[in-house]
Amino acid sequence: MPNITLSKAILIAGLIGAIFCAYEALTKNTVENLGSNKKLSSSGLLENWRNGNVILLIRHEERCDRSNNPCLGPDNGITVLGSERAKEEGTRLKSYFELDNTDVFTSPTTRTVQTSDIMLGKASLLSEREAICGNDIIDKLLKHKIISRNLIVVTHNTCMKDLIRSSGQQHSWRPEYGSLLFAITKNKNEIQ
């Protein structure tokens, strides 16, 4: 058996502690990818959804004006490919989450309205594109969130980044077209 001195044991314990603390600091307050069914199930999101404690931001689908794919409608709308993905994502979303206890809003831009209509059905229009964006996004979302009801907002990648930044999360995530960002309401004025 090797002879470990007390100072070596303390040094090793300190090193292990430092590694553990560094891991905790780097992984705390990070956006978690729930892409697999196992992660979704273990995240507690399904229970929070059933209790009406969830805010979901959805990025619109592929823009016509930034793609060579055929357009579904006007040039400021989404592509045909984007509409197909919105339909598929809507089907998948509805298979996991009951939407009866959910309020749906959308930015008034053509691309968000088309995405919302295809993915979820009709939604209430927000007054302007940036109505739920900016440094005060949490306050804005919570003003639209009714207790015991989920809130879905079909929006833009900048608004999703605003929510991540405003909630103190660390990220290098660039929301793709059709990305979903879930947040849990912790109390009257806080989300996770």
mmCIF file with all atom_site columns, N, CA, C and O in Angstrom, residues 130-181:
data_model
loop_
_atom_site.group_PDB
_atom_site.id
_atom_site.type_symbol
_atom_site.label_atom_id
_atom_site.label_alt_id
_atom_site.label_comp_id
_atom_site.label_asym_id
_atom_site.label_entity_id
_atom_site.label_seq_id
_atom_site.pdbx_PDB_ins_code
_atom_site.Cartn_x
_atom_site.Cartn_y
_atom_site.Cartn_z
_atom_site.occupancy
_atom_site.B_iso_or_equiv
_atom_site.pdbx_formal_charge
_atom_site.auth_seq_id
_atom_site.auth_comp_id
_atom_site.auth_asym_id
_atom_site.auth_atom_id
_atom_site.pdbx_PDB_model_num
ATOM 1   N N  . GLU A 1 130 ? -41.175 44.026 -31.463 1.00 0.00 ? 130 GLU A N  1
ATOM 2   C CA . GLU A 1 130 ? -40.345 43.913 -30.274 1.00 0.00 ? 130 GLU A CA 1
ATOM 3   C C  . GLU A 1 130 ? -41.146 44.014 -28.979 1.00 0.00 ? 130 GLU A C  1
ATOM 4   O O  . GLU A 1 130 ? -40.604 44.337 -27.928 1.00 0.00 ? 130 GLU A O  1
ATOM 5   N N  . ALA A 1 131 ? -42.432 43.743 -29.017 1.00 0.00 ? 131 ALA A N  1
ATOM 6   C CA . ALA A 1 131 ? -43.286 43.902 -27.839 1.00 0.00 ? 131 ALA A CA 1
ATOM 7   C C  . ALA A 1 131 ? -42.808 43.056 -26.655 1.00 0.00 ? 131 ALA A C  1
ATOM 8   O O  . ALA A 1 131 ? -42.970 43.442 -25.516 1.00 0.00 ? 131 ALA A O  1
ATOM 9   N N  . ILE A 1 132 ? -42.245 41.901 -26.937 1.00 0.00 ? 132 ILE A N  1
ATOM 10  C CA . ILE A 1 132 ? -41.723 41.064 -25.856 1.00 0.00 ? 132 ILE A CA 1
ATOM 11  C C  . ILE A 1 132 ? -40.270 40.739 -26.166 1.00 0.00 ? 132 ILE A C  1
ATOM 12  O O  . ILE A 1 132 ? -39.907 39.612 -26.443 1.00 0.00 ? 132 ILE A O  1
ATOM 13  N N  . CYS A 1 133 ? -39.438 41.760 -26.137 1.00 0.00 ? 133 CYS A N  1
ATOM 14  C CA . CYS A 1 133 ? -38.001 41.626 -26.333 1.00 0.00 ? 133 CYS A CA 1
ATOM 15  C C  . CYS A 1 133 ? -37.320 42.688 -25.479 1.00 0.00 ? 133 CYS A C  1
ATOM 16  O O  . CYS A 1 133 ? -37.981 43.525 -24.885 1.00 0.00 ? 133 CYS A O  1
ATOM 17  N N  . GLY A 1 134 ? -36.014 42.658 -25.453 1.00 0.00 ? 134 GLY A N  1
ATOM 18  C CA . GLY A 1 134 ? -35.245 43.691 -24.766 1.00 0.00 ? 134 GLY A CA 1
ATOM 19  C C  . GLY A 1 134 ? -34.774 43.266 -23.390 1.00 0.00 ? 134 GLY A C  1
ATOM 20  O O  . GLY A 1 134 ? -35.000 42.145 -22.942 1.00 0.00 ? 134 GLY A O  1
ATOM 21  N N  . ASN A 1 135 ? -34.102 44.200 -22.716 1.00 0.00 ? 135 ASN A N  1
ATOM 22  C CA . ASN A 1 135 ? -33.539 43.920 -21.393 1.00 0.00 ? 135 ASN A CA 1
ATOM 23  C C  . ASN A 1 135 ? -34.602 43.633 -20.348 1.00 0.00 ? 135 ASN A C  1
ATOM 24  O O  . ASN A 1 135 ? -34.321 43.010 -19.333 1.00 0.00 ? 135 ASN A O  1
ATOM 25  N N  . ASP A 1 136 ? -35.821 44.102 -20.569 1.00 0.00 ? 136 ASP A N  1
ATOM 26  C CA . ASP A 1 136 ? -36.911 43.872 -19.615 1.00 0.00 ? 136 ASP A CA 1
ATOM 27  C C  . ASP A 1 136 ? -37.859 42.764 -20.084 1.00 0.00 ? 136 ASP A C  1
ATOM 28  O O  . ASP A 1 136 ? -39.026 42.729 -19.720 1.00 0.00 ? 136 ASP A O  1
ATOM 29  N N  . ILE A 1 137 ? -37.346 41.838 -20.857 1.00 0.00 ? 137 ILE A N  1
ATOM 30  C CA . ILE A 1 137 ? -38.165 40.771 -21.434 1.00 0.00 ? 137 ILE A CA 1
ATOM 31  C C  . ILE A 1 137 ? -38.872 39.933 -20.369 1.00 0.00 ? 137 ILE A C  1
ATOM 32  O O  . ILE A 1 137 ? -40.019 39.538 -20.541 1.00 0.00 ? 137 ILE A O  1
ATOM 33  N N  . ILE A 1 138 ? -38.209 39.690 -19.248 1.00 0.00 ? 138 ILE A N  1
ATOM 34  C CA . ILE A 1 138 ? -38.839 38.873 -18.206 1.00 0.00 ? 138 ILE A CA 1
ATOM 35  C C  . ILE A 1 138 ? -40.095 39.565 -17.689 1.00 0.00 ? 138 ILE A C  1
ATOM 36  O O  . ILE A 1 138 ? -41.155 38.943 -17.564 1.00 0.00 ? 138 ILE A O  1
ATOM 37  N N  . ASP A 1 139 ? -39.995 40.852 -17.408 1.00 0.00 ? 139 ASP A N  1
ATOM 38  C CA . ASP A 1 139 ? -41.175 41.606 -16.950 1.00 0.00 ? 139 ASP A CA 1
ATOM 39  C C  . ASP A 1 139 ? -42.276 41.571 -17.993 1.00 0.00 ? 139 ASP A C  1
ATOM 40  O O  . ASP A 1 139 ? -43.449 41.396 -17.667 1.00 0.00 ? 139 ASP A O  1
ATOM 41  N N  . LYS A 1 140 ? -41.916 41.743 -19.258 1.00 0.00 ? 140 LYS A N  1
ATOM 42  C CA . LYS A 1 140 ? -42.905 41.745 -20.340 1.00 0.00 ? 140 LYS A CA 1
ATOM 43  C C  . LYS A 1 140 ? -43.593 40.388 -20.465 1.00 0.00 ? 140 LYS A C  1
ATOM 44  O O  . LYS A 1 140 ? -44.810 40.315 -20.654 1.00 0.00 ? 140 LYS A O  1
ATOM 45  N N  . LEU A 1 141 ? -42.812 39.316 -20.384 1.00 0.00 ? 141 LEU A N  1
ATOM 46  C CA . LEU A 1 141 ? -43.408 37.978 -20.467 1.00 0.00 ? 141 LEU A CA 1
ATOM 47  C C  . LEU A 1 141 ? -44.330 37.710 -19.286 1.00 0.00 ? 141 LEU A C  1
ATOM 48  O O  . LEU A 1 141 ? -45.437 37.186 -19.461 1.00 0.00 ? 141 LEU A O  1
ATOM 49  N N  . LEU A 1 142 ? -43.880 38.081 -18.098 1.00 0.00 ? 142 LEU A N  1
ATOM 50  C CA . LEU A 1 142 ? -44.690 37.825 -16.909 1.00 0.00 ? 142 LEU A CA 1
ATOM 51  C C  . LEU A 1 142 ? -45.980 38.638 -16.898 1.00 0.00 ? 142 LEU A C  1
ATOM 52  O O  . LEU A 1 142 ? -46.972 38.208 -16.311 1.00 0.00 ? 142 LEU A O  1
ATOM 53  N N  . LYS A 1 143 ? -46.005 39.783 -17.589 1.00 0.00 ? 143 LYS A N  1
ATOM 54  C CA . LYS A 1 143 ? -47.254 40.556 -17.701 1.00 0.00 ? 143 LYS A CA 1
ATOM 55  C C  . LYS A 1 143 ? -48.282 39.814 -18.549 1.00 0.00 ? 143 LYS A C  1
ATOM 56  O O  . LYS A 1 143 ? -49.485 39.957 -18.349 1.00 0.00 ? 143 LYS A O  1
ATOM 57  N N  . HIS A 1 144 ? -47.811 39.016 -19.504 1.00 0.00 ? 144 HIS A N  1
ATOM 58  C CA . HIS A 1 144 ? -48.712 38.242 -20.365 1.00 0.00 ? 144 HIS A CA 1
ATOM 59  C C  . HIS A 1 144 ? -49.027 36.859 -19.786 1.00 0.00 ? 144 HIS A C  1
ATOM 60  O O  . HIS A 1 144 ? -49.955 36.201 -20.232 1.00 0.00 ? 144 HIS A O  1
ATOM 61  N N  . LYS A 1 145 ? -48.250 36.417 -18.801 1.00 0.00 ? 145 LYS A N  1
ATOM 62  C CA . LYS A 1 145 ? -48.396 35.081 -18.219 1.00 0.00 ? 145 LYS A CA 1
ATOM 63  C C  . LYS A 1 145 ? -49.478 35.098 -17.151 1.00 0.00 ? 145 LYS A C  1
ATOM 64  O O  . LYS A 1 145 ? -49.430 35.856 -16.206 1.00 0.00 ? 145 LYS A O  1
ATOM 65  N N  . ILE A 1 146 ? -50.462 34.238 -17.319 1.00 0.00 ? 146 ILE A N  1
ATOM 66  C CA . ILE A 1 146 ? -51.545 34.085 -16.349 1.00 0.00 ? 146 ILE A CA 1
ATOM 67  C C  . ILE A 1 146 ? -51.194 32.908 -15.438 1.00 0.00 ? 146 ILE A C  1
ATOM 68  O O  . ILE A 1 146 ? -50.741 31.862 -15.918 1.00 0.00 ? 146 ILE A O  1
ATOM 69  N N  . ILE A 1 147 ? -51.407 33.074 -14.145 1.00 0.00 ? 147 ILE A N  1
ATOM 70  C CA . ILE A 1 147 ? -51.107 32.021 -13.180 1.00 0.00 ? 147 ILE A CA 1
ATOM 71  C C  . ILE A 1 147 ? -51.840 30.741 -13.578 1.00 0.00 ? 147 ILE A C  1
ATOM 72  O O  . ILE A 1 147 ? -53.009 30.768 -13.955 1.00 0.00 ? 147 ILE A O  1
ATOM 73  N N  . SER A 1 148 ? -51.127 29.631 -13.506 1.00 0.00 ? 148 SER A N  1
ATOM 74  C CA . SER A 1 148 ? -51.637 28.283 -13.813 1.00 0.00 ? 148 SER A CA 1
ATOM 75  C C  . SER A 1 148 ? -51.976 28.085 -15.285 1.00 0.00 ? 148 SER A C  1
ATOM 76  O O  . SER A 1 148 ? -52.716 27.162 -15.629 1.00 0.00 ? 148 SER A O  1
ATOM 77  N N  . ARG A 1 149 ? -51.470 28.965 -16.147 1.00 0.00 ? 149 ARG A N  1
ATOM 78  C CA . ARG A 1 149 ? -51.609 28.796 -17.598 1.00 0.00 ? 149 ARG A CA 1
ATOM 79  C C  . ARG A 1 149 ? -50.234 28.956 -18.232 1.00 0.00 ? 149 ARG A C  1
ATOM 80  O O  . ARG A 1 149 ? -49.457 29.827 -17.833 1.00 0.00 ? 149 ARG A O  1
ATOM 81  N N  . ASN A 1 150 ? -49.937 28.124 -19.222 1.00 0.00 ? 150 ASN A N  1
ATOM 82  C CA . ASN A 1 150 ? -48.681 28.240 -19.946 1.00 0.00 ? 150 ASN A CA 1
ATOM 83  C C  . ASN A 1 150 ? -48.780 29.383 -20.946 1.00 0.00 ? 150 ASN A C  1
ATOM 84  O O  . ASN A 1 150 ? -49.876 29.759 -21.363 1.00 0.00 ? 150 ASN A O  1
ATOM 85  N N  . LEU A 1 151 ? -47.636 29.903 -21.334 1.00 0.00 ? 151 LEU A N  1
ATOM 86  C CA . LEU A 1 151 ? -47.557 30.994 -22.298 1.00 0.00 ? 151 LEU A CA 1
ATOM 87  C C  . LEU A 1 151 ? -46.609 30.589 -23.411 1.00 0.00 ? 151 LEU A C  1
ATOM 88  O O  . LEU A 1 151 ? -45.481 30.168 -23.151 1.00 0.00 ? 151 LEU A O  1
ATOM 89  N N  . ILE A 1 152 ? -47.082 30.697 -24.657 1.00 0.00 ? 152 ILE A N  1
ATOM 90  C CA . ILE A 1 152 ? -46.231 30.476 -25.829 1.00 0.00 ? 152 ILE A CA 1
ATOM 91  C C  . ILE A 1 152 ? -46.167 31.793 -26.599 1.00 0.00 ? 152 ILE A C  1
ATOM 92  O O  . ILE A 1 152 ? -47.198 32.423 -26.832 1.00 0.00 ? 152 ILE A O  1
ATOM 93  N N  . VAL A 1 153 ? -44.950 32.165 -26.999 1.00 0.00 ? 153 VAL A N  1
ATOM 94  C CA . VAL A 1 153 ? -44.756 33.353 -27.834 1.00 0.00 ? 153 VAL A CA 1
ATOM 95  C C  . VAL A 1 153 ? -43.918 32.941 -29.039 1.00 0.00 ? 153 VAL A C  1
ATOM 96  O O  . VAL A 1 153 ? -42.801 32.451 -28.881 1.00 0.00 ? 153 VAL A O  1
ATOM 97  N N  . VAL A 1 154 ? -44.480 33.120 -30.237 1.00 0.00 ? 154 VAL A N  1
ATOM 98  C CA . VAL A 1 154 ? -43.735 32.876 -31.465 1.00 0.00 ? 154 VAL A CA 1
ATOM 99  C C  . VAL A 1 154 ? -43.043 34.190 -31.795 1.00 0.00 ? 154 VAL A C  1
ATOM 100 O O  . VAL A 1 154 ? -43.691 35.228 -31.946 1.00 0.00 ? 154 VAL A O  1
ATOM 101 N N  . THR A 1 155 ? -41.718 34.129 -31.871 1.00 0.00 ? 155 THR A N  1
ATOM 102 C CA . THR A 1 155 ? -40.930 35.358 -31.878 1.00 0.00 ? 155 THR A CA 1
ATOM 103 C C  . THR A 1 155 ? -39.679 35.228 -32.739 1.00 0.00 ? 155 THR A C  1
ATOM 104 O O  . THR A 1 155 ? -39.648 34.433 -33.666 1.00 0.00 ? 155 THR A O  1
ATOM 105 N N  . HIS A 1 156 ? -38.645 35.947 -32.375 1.00 0.00 ? 156 HIS A N  1
ATOM 106 C CA . HIS A 1 156 ? -37.412 36.073 -33.158 1.00 0.00 ? 156 HIS A CA 1
ATOM 107 C C  . HIS A 1 156 ? -36.212 35.648 -32.319 1.00 0.00 ? 156 HIS A C  1
ATOM 108 O O  . HIS A 1 156 ? -36.270 35.658 -31.088 1.00 0.00 ? 156 HIS A O  1
ATOM 109 N N  . ASN A 1 157 ? -35.114 35.311 -32.995 1.00 0.00 ? 157 ASN A N  1
ATOM 110 C CA . ASN A 1 157 ? -33.935 34.843 -32.265 1.00 0.00 ? 157 ASN A CA 1
ATOM 111 C C  . ASN A 1 157 ? -33.394 35.896 -31.298 1.00 0.00 ? 157 ASN A C  1
ATOM 112 O O  . ASN A 1 157 ? -32.913 35.554 -30.221 1.00 0.00 ? 157 ASN A O  1
ATOM 113 N N  . THR A 1 158 ? -33.504 37.171 -31.627 1.00 0.00 ? 158 THR A N  1
ATOM 114 C CA . THR A 1 158 ? -32.993 38.209 -30.722 1.00 0.00 ? 158 THR A CA 1
ATOM 115 C C  . THR A 1 158 ? -33.764 38.204 -29.402 1.00 0.00 ? 158 THR A C  1
ATOM 116 O O  . THR A 1 158 ? -33.177 38.417 -28.343 1.00 0.00 ? 158 THR A O  1
ATOM 117 N N  . CYS A 1 159 ? -35.044 37.949 -29.454 1.00 0.00 ? 159 CYS A N  1
ATOM 118 C CA . CYS A 1 159 ? -35.852 37.911 -28.230 1.00 0.00 ? 159 CYS A CA 1
ATOM 119 C C  . CYS A 1 159 ? -35.467 36.702 -27.378 1.00 0.00 ? 159 CYS A C  1
ATOM 120 O O  . CYS A 1 159 ? -35.422 36.795 -26.146 1.00 0.00 ? 159 CYS A O  1
ATOM 121 N N  . MET A 1 160 ? -35.183 35.577 -28.028 1.00 0.00 ? 160 MET A N  1
ATOM 122 C CA . MET A 1 160 ? -34.757 34.390 -27.294 1.00 0.00 ? 160 MET A CA 1
ATOM 123 C C  . MET A 1 160 ? -33.427 34.659 -26.597 1.00 0.00 ? 160 MET A C  1
ATOM 124 O O  . MET A 1 160 ? -33.242 34.304 -25.423 1.00 0.00 ? 160 MET A O  1
ATOM 125 N N  . LYS A 1 161 ? -32.514 35.304 -27.296 1.00 0.00 ? 161 LYS A N  1
ATOM 126 C CA . LYS A 1 161 ? -31.224 35.658 -26.690 1.00 0.00 ? 161 LYS A CA 1
ATOM 127 C C  . LYS A 1 161 ? -31.419 36.635 -25.538 1.00 0.00 ? 161 LYS A C  1
ATOM 128 O O  . LYS A 1 161 ? -30.729 36.553 -24.519 1.00 0.00 ? 161 LYS A O  1
ATOM 129 N N  . ASP A 1 162 ? -32.364 37.570 -25.688 1.00 0.00 ? 162 ASP A N  1
ATOM 130 C CA . ASP A 1 162 ? -32.663 38.518 -24.603 1.00 0.00 ? 162 ASP A CA 1
ATOM 131 C C  . ASP A 1 162 ? -33.110 37.780 -23.351 1.00 0.00 ? 162 ASP A C  1
ATOM 132 O O  . ASP A 1 162 ? -32.711 38.128 -22.238 1.00 0.00 ? 162 ASP A O  1
ATOM 133 N N  . LEU A 1 163 ? -33.964 36.765 -23.513 1.00 0.00 ? 163 LEU A N  1
ATOM 134 C CA . LEU A 1 163 ? -34.453 36.017 -22.362 1.00 0.00 ? 163 LEU A CA 1
ATOM 135 C C  . LEU A 1 163 ? -33.307 35.275 -21.679 1.00 0.00 ? 163 LEU A C  1
ATOM 136 O O  . LEU A 1 163 ? -33.197 35.292 -20.445 1.00 0.00 ? 163 LEU A O  1
ATOM 137 N N  . ILE A 1 164 ? -32.469 34.636 -22.445 1.00 0.00 ? 164 ILE A N  1
ATOM 138 C CA . ILE A 1 164 ? -31.342 33.902 -21.864 1.00 0.00 ? 164 ILE A CA 1
ATOM 139 C C  . ILE A 1 164 ? -30.442 34.859 -21.089 1.00 0.00 ? 164 ILE A C  1
ATOM 140 O O  . ILE A 1 164 ? -30.088 34.609 -19.940 1.00 0.00 ? 164 ILE A O  1
ATOM 141 N N  . ARG A 1 165 ? -30.087 35.959 -21.707 1.00 0.00 ? 165 ARG A N  1
ATOM 142 C CA . ARG A 1 165 ? -29.195 36.937 -21.071 1.00 0.00 ? 165 ARG A CA 1
ATOM 143 C C  . ARG A 1 165 ? -29.849 37.551 -19.824 1.00 0.00 ? 165 ARG A C  1
ATOM 144 O O  . ARG A 1 165 ? -29.224 37.648 -18.774 1.00 0.00 ? 165 ARG A O  1
ATOM 145 N N  . SER A 1 166 ? -31.109 37.930 -19.925 1.00 0.00 ? 166 SER A N  1
ATOM 146 C CA . SER A 1 166 ? -31.809 38.591 -18.808 1.00 0.00 ? 166 SER A CA 1
ATOM 147 C C  . SER A 1 166 ? -32.027 37.661 -17.615 1.00 0.00 ? 166 SER A C  1
ATOM 148 O O  . SER A 1 166 ? -32.151 38.127 -16.490 1.00 0.00 ? 166 SER A O  1
ATOM 149 N N  . SER A 1 167 ? -32.079 36.365 -17.872 1.00 0.00 ? 167 SER A N  1
ATOM 150 C CA . SER A 1 167 ? -32.288 35.426 -16.770 1.00 0.00 ? 167 SER A CA 1
ATOM 151 C C  . SER A 1 167 ? -30.967 34.974 -16.150 1.00 0.00 ? 167 SER A C  1
ATOM 152 O O  . SER A 1 167 ? -30.960 34.127 -15.274 1.00 0.00 ? 167 SER A O  1
ATOM 153 N N  . GLY A 1 168 ? -29.852 35.546 -16.607 1.00 0.00 ? 168 GLY A N  1
ATOM 154 C CA . GLY A 1 168 ? -28.557 35.239 -16.021 1.00 0.00 ? 168 GLY A CA 1
ATOM 155 C C  . GLY A 1 168 ? -27.952 33.935 -16.489 1.00 0.00 ? 168 GLY A C  1
ATOM 156 O O  . GLY A 1 168 ? -27.005 33.437 -15.890 1.00 0.00 ? 168 GLY A O  1
ATOM 157 N N  . GLN A 1 169 ? -28.466 33.382 -17.560 1.00 0.00 ? 169 GLN A N  1
ATOM 158 C CA . GLN A 1 169 ? -27.949 32.121 -18.081 1.00 0.00 ? 169 GLN A CA 1
ATOM 159 C C  . GLN A 1 169 ? -26.720 32.381 -18.942 1.00 0.00 ? 169 GLN A C  1
ATOM 160 O O  . GLN A 1 169 ? -26.591 33.412 -19.582 1.00 0.00 ? 169 GLN A O  1
ATOM 161 N N  . GLN A 1 170 ? -25.826 31.401 -18.951 1.00 0.00 ? 170 GLN A N  1
ATOM 162 C CA . GLN A 1 170 ? -24.654 31.462 -19.812 1.00 0.00 ? 170 GLN A CA 1
ATOM 163 C C  . GLN A 1 170 ? -25.004 30.718 -21.092 1.00 0.00 ? 170 GLN A C  1
ATOM 164 O O  . GLN A 1 170 ? -25.642 29.679 -21.058 1.00 0.00 ? 170 GLN A O  1
ATOM 165 N N  . HIS A 1 171 ? -24.591 31.276 -22.210 1.00 0.00 ? 171 HIS A N  1
ATOM 166 C CA . HIS A 1 171 ? -24.903 30.593 -23.469 1.00 0.00 ? 171 HIS A CA 1
ATOM 167 C C  . HIS A 1 171 ? -23.981 31.053 -24.586 1.00 0.00 ? 171 HIS A C  1
ATOM 168 O O  . HIS A 1 171 ? -23.408 32.122 -24.552 1.00 0.00 ? 171 HIS A O  1
ATOM 169 N N  . SER A 1 172 ? -23.880 30.198 -25.558 1.00 0.00 ? 172 SER A N  1
ATOM 170 C CA . SER A 1 172 ? -23.273 30.551 -26.833 1.00 0.00 ? 172 SER A CA 1
ATOM 171 C C  . SER A 1 172 ? -24.202 30.036 -27.922 1.00 0.00 ? 172 SER A C  1
ATOM 172 O O  . SER A 1 172 ? -23.805 29.790 -29.033 1.00 0.00 ? 172 SER A O  1
ATOM 173 N N  . TRP A 1 173 ? -25.463 29.867 -27.562 1.00 0.00 ? 173 TRP A N  1
ATOM 174 C CA . TRP A 1 173 ? -26.472 29.273 -28.423 1.00 0.00 ? 173 TRP A CA 1
ATOM 175 C C  . TRP A 1 173 ? -26.990 30.301 -29.410 1.00 0.00 ? 173 TRP A C  1
ATOM 176 O O  . TRP A 1 173 ? -27.291 31.424 -29.064 1.00 0.00 ? 173 TRP A O  1
ATOM 177 N N  . ARG A 1 174 ? -27.088 29.909 -30.640 1.00 0.00 ? 174 ARG A N  1
ATOM 178 C CA . ARG A 1 174 ? -27.707 30.731 -31.670 1.00 0.00 ? 174 ARG A CA 1
ATOM 179 C C  . ARG A 1 174 ? -28.969 29.999 -32.102 1.00 0.00 ? 174 ARG A C  1
ATOM 180 O O  . ARG A 1 174 ? -28.892 28.960 -32.762 1.00 0.00 ? 174 ARG A O  1
ATOM 181 N N  . PRO A 1 175 ? -30.129 30.505 -31.706 1.00 0.00 ? 175 PRO A N  1
ATOM 182 C CA . PRO A 1 175 ? -31.370 29.790 -32.008 1.00 0.00 ? 175 PRO A CA 1
ATOM 183 C C  . PRO A 1 175 ? -31.573 29.598 -33.516 1.00 0.00 ? 175 PRO A C  1
ATOM 184 O O  . PRO A 1 175 ? -31.552 30.552 -34.273 1.00 0.00 ? 175 PRO A O  1
ATOM 185 N N  . GLU A 1 176 ? -31.741 28.365 -33.907 1.00 0.00 ? 176 GLU A N  1
ATOM 186 C CA . GLU A 1 176 ? -32.023 28.035 -35.305 1.00 0.00 ? 176 GLU A CA 1
ATOM 187 C C  . GLU A 1 176 ? -33.493 28.331 -35.591 1.00 0.00 ? 176 GLU A C  1
ATOM 188 O O  . GLU A 1 176 ? -34.295 28.499 -34.679 1.00 0.00 ? 176 GLU A O  1
ATOM 189 N N  . TYR A 1 177 ? -33.854 28.333 -36.858 1.00 0.00 ? 177 TYR A N  1
ATOM 190 C CA . TYR A 1 177 ? -35.261 28.467 -37.212 1.00 0.00 ? 177 TYR A CA 1
ATOM 191 C C  . TYR A 1 177 ? -36.060 27.365 -36.523 1.00 0.00 ? 177 TYR A C  1
ATOM 192 O O  . TYR A 1 177 ? -35.655 26.212 -36.505 1.00 0.00 ? 177 TYR A O  1
ATOM 193 N N  . GLY A 1 178 ? -37.189 27.725 -35.924 1.00 0.00 ? 178 GLY A N  1
ATOM 194 C CA . GLY A 1 178 ? -38.050 26.755 -35.269 1.00 0.00 ? 178 GLY A CA 1
ATOM 195 C C  . GLY A 1 178 ? -37.583 26.306 -33.892 1.00 0.00 ? 178 GLY A C  1
ATOM 196 O O  . GLY A 1 178 ? -38.196 25.423 -33.308 1.00 0.00 ? 178 GLY A O  1
ATOM 197 N N  . SER A 1 179 ? -36.520 26.910 -33.353 1.00 0.00 ? 179 SER A N  1
ATOM 198 C CA . SER A 1 179 ? -36.027 26.526 -32.026 1.00 0.00 ? 179 SER A CA 1
ATOM 199 C C  . SER A 1 179 ? -37.061 26.814 -30.952 1.00 0.00 ? 179 SER A C  1
ATOM 200 O O  . SER A 1 179 ? -37.831 27.771 -31.054 1.00 0.00 ? 179 SER A O  1
ATOM 201 N N  . LEU A 1 180 ? -37.041 25.991 -29.909 1.00 0.00 ? 180 LEU A N  1
ATOM 202 C CA . LEU A 1 180 ? -37.927 26.157 -28.763 1.00 0.00 ? 180 LEU A CA 1
ATOM 203 C C  . LEU A 1 180 ? -37.078 26.492 -27.542 1.00 0.00 ? 180 LEU A C  1
ATOM 204 O O  . LEU A 1 180 ? -36.067 25.844 -27.298 1.00 0.00 ? 180 LEU A O  1
ATOM 205 N N  . LEU A 1 181 ? -37.494 27.485 -26.783 1.00 0.00 ? 181 LEU A N  1
ATOM 206 C CA . LEU A 1 181 ? -36.810 27.859 -25.553 1.00 0.00 ? 181 LEU A CA 1
ATOM 207 C C  . LEU A 1 181 ? -37.840 27.855 -24.431 1.00 0.00 ? 181 LEU A C  1
ATOM 208 O O  . LEU A 1 181 ? -38.765 28.667 -24.427 1.00 0.00 ? 181 LEU A O  1
#
